[in-house]
PDB file of C-alpha atoms in Angstrom:
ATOM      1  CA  UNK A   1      34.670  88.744 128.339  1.00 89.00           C
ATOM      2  CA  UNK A   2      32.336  85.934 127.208  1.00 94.00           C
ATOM      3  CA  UNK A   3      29.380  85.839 124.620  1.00 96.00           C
ATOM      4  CA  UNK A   4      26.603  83.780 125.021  1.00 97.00           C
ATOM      5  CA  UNK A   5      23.903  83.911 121.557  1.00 98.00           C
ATOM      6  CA  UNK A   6      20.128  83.515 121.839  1.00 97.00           C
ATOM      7  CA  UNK A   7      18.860  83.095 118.163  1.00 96.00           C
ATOM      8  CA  UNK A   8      15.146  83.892 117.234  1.00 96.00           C
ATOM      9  CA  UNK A   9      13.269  84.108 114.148  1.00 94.00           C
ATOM     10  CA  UNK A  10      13.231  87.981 114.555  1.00 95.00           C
ATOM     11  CA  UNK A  11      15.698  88.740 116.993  1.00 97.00           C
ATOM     12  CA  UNK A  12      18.554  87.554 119.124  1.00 98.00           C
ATOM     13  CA  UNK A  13      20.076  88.570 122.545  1.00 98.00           C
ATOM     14  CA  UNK A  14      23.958  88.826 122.960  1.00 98.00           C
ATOM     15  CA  UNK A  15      24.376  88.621 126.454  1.00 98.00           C
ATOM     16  CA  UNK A  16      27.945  89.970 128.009  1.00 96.00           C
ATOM     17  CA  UNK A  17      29.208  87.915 130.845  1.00 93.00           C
ATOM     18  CA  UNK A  18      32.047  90.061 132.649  1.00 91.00           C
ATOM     19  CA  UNK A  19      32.088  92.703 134.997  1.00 95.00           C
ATOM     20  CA  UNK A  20      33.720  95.305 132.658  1.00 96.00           C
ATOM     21  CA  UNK A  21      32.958  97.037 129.466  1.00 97.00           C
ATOM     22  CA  UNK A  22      36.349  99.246 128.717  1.00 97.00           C
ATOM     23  CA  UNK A  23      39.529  99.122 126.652  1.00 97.00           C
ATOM     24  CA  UNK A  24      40.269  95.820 127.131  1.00 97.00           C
ATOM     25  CA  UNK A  25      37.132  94.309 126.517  1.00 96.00           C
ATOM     26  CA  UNK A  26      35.500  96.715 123.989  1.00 97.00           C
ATOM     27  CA  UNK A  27      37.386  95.643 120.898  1.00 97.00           C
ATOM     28  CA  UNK A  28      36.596  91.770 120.858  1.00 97.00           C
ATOM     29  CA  UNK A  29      32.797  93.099 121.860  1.00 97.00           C
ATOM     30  CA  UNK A  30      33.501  94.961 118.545  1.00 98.00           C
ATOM     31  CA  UNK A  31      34.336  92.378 116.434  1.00 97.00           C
ATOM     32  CA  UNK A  32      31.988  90.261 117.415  1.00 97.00           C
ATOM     33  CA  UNK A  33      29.289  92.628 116.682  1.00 98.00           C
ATOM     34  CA  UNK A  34      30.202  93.002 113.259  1.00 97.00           C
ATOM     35  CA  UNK A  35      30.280  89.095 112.831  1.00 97.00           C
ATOM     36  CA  UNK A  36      27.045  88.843 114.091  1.00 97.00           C
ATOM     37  CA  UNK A  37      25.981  91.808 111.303  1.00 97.00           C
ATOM     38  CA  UNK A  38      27.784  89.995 108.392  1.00 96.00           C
ATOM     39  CA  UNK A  39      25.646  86.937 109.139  1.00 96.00           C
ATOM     40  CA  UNK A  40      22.277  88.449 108.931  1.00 95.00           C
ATOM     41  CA  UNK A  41      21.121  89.311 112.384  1.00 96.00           C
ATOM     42  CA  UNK A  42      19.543  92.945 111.771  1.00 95.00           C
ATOM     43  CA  UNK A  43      18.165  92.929 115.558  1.00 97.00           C
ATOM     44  CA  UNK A  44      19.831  92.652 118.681  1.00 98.00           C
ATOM     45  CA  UNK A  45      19.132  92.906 122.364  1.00 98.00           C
ATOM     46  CA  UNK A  46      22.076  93.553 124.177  1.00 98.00           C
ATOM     47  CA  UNK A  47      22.390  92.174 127.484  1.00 98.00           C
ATOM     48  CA  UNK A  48      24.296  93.760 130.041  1.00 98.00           C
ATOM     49  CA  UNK A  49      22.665  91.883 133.371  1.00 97.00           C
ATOM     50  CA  UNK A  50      26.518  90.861 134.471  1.00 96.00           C
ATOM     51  CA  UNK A  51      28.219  94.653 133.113  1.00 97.00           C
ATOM     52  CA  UNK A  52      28.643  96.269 136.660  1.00 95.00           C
ATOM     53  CA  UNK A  53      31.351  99.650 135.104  1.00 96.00           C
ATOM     54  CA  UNK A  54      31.526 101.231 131.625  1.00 97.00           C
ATOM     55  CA  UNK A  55      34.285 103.598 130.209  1.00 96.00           C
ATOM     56  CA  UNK A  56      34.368 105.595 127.052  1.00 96.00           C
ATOM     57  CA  UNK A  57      35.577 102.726 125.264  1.00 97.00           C
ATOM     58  CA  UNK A  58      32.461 100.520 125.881  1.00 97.00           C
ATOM     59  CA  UNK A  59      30.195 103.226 124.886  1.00 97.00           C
ATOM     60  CA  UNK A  60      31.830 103.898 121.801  1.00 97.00           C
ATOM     61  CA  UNK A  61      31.177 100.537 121.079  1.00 98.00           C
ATOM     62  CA  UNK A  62      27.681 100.724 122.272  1.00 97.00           C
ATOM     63  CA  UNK A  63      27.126 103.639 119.748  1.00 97.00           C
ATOM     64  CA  UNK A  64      28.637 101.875 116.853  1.00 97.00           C
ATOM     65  CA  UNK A  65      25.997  98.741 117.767  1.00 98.00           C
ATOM     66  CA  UNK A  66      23.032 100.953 117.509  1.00 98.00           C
ATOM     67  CA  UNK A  67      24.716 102.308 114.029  1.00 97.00           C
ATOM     68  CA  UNK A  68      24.987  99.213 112.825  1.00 96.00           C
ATOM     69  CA  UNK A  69      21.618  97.392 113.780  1.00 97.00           C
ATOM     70  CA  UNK A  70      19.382 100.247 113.685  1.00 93.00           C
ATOM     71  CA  UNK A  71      19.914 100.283 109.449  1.00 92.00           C
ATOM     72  CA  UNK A  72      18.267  97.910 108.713  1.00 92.00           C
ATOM     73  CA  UNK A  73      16.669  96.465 112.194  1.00 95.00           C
ATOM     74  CA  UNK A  74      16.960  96.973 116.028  1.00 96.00           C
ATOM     75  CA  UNK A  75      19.287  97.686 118.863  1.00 98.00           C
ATOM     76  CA  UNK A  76      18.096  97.478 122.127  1.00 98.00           C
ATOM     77  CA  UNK A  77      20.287  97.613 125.617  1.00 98.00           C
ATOM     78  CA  UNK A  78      18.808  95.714 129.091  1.00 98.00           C
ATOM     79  CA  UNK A  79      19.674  94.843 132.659  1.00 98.00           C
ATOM     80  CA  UNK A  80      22.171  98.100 133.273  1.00 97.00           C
ATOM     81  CA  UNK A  81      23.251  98.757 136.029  1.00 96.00           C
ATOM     82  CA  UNK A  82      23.135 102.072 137.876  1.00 96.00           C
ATOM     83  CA  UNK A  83      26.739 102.890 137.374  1.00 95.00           C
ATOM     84  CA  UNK A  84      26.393 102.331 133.338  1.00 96.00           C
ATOM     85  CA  UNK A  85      23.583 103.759 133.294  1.00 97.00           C
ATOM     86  CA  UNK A  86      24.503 107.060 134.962  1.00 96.00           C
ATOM     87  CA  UNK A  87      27.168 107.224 132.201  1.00 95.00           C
ATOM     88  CA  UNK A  88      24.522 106.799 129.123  1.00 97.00           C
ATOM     89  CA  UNK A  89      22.746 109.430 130.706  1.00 97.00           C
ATOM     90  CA  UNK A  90      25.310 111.743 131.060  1.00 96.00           C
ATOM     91  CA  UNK A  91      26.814 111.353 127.368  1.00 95.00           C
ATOM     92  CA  UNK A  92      22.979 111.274 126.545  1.00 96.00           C
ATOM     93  CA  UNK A  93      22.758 108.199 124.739  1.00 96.00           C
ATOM     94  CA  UNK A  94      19.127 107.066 126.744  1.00 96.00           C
ATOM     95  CA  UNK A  95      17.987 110.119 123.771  1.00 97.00           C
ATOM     96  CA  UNK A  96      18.944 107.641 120.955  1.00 96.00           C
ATOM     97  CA  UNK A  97      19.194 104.811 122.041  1.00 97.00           C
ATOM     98  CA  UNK A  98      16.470 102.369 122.771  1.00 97.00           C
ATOM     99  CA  UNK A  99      16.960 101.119 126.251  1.00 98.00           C
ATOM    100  CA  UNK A 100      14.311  98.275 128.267  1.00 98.00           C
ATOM    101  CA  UNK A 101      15.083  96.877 132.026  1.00 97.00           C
ATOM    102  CA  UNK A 102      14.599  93.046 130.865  1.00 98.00           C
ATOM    103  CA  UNK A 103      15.040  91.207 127.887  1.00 97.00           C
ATOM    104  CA  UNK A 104      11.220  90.296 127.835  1.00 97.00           C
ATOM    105  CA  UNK A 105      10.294  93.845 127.485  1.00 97.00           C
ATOM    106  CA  UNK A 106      12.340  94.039 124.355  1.00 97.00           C
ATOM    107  CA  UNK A 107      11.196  91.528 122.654  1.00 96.00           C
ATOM    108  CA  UNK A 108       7.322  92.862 122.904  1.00 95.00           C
ATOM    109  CA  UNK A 109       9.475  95.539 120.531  1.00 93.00           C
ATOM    110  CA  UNK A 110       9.596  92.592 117.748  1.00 89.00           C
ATOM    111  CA  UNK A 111       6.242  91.476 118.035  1.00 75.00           C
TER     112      UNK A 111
END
């Protein structure tokens, strides 16, 4: 799985680029996260236009990203698909976690 970074003055979009978000992809999604924490960005849109299937391991790391960002700024999740989003309603997560169809929509969030 690829990252590609959008920086803005109040925000930035991670967008994923791979069909999967599961156990083999989840832990370098992980770490890059908490790069992306240790260098300042507080809020972050995560893209997920080109995730088409989710497992427990992607949604852990989904949780941990709205831990993380939602100290001290933001985490927002966009573009999901039906399939991943079925799952994040079923564990519940659309209750805590902030979720927007597009990018542009979530970045009306940062004023």
């Amino acid at each position: 799985m690829n990252f590609e970074l959008d920086q803005h003055d109040t925000y930035s979009t991670l967008k994923l680029s791979g069909r999967a978000l599961d156990a083999t992809t989840a832990p370098d999604l992980k770490r890059h996260l908490h790069t992306l924490h240790e260098k300042g960005i507080n809020n972050l849109i995560l893209d997920l236009s080109d995730v088409e299937y989710m497992n427990s391991s992607g949604l852990s790391v989904v949780i941990i990203a709205n831990r993380l960002f939602g100290r001290k700024g933001a985490f927002v999740l966009t573009h999901i698909s039906a399939h991943v989003m079925k799952l994040i309603t079923l564990a519940q997560l659309d209750e805590i976690i902030t979720i927007k169809s597009t990018n542009e929509e979530a970045v009306n969030l940062f004023g």
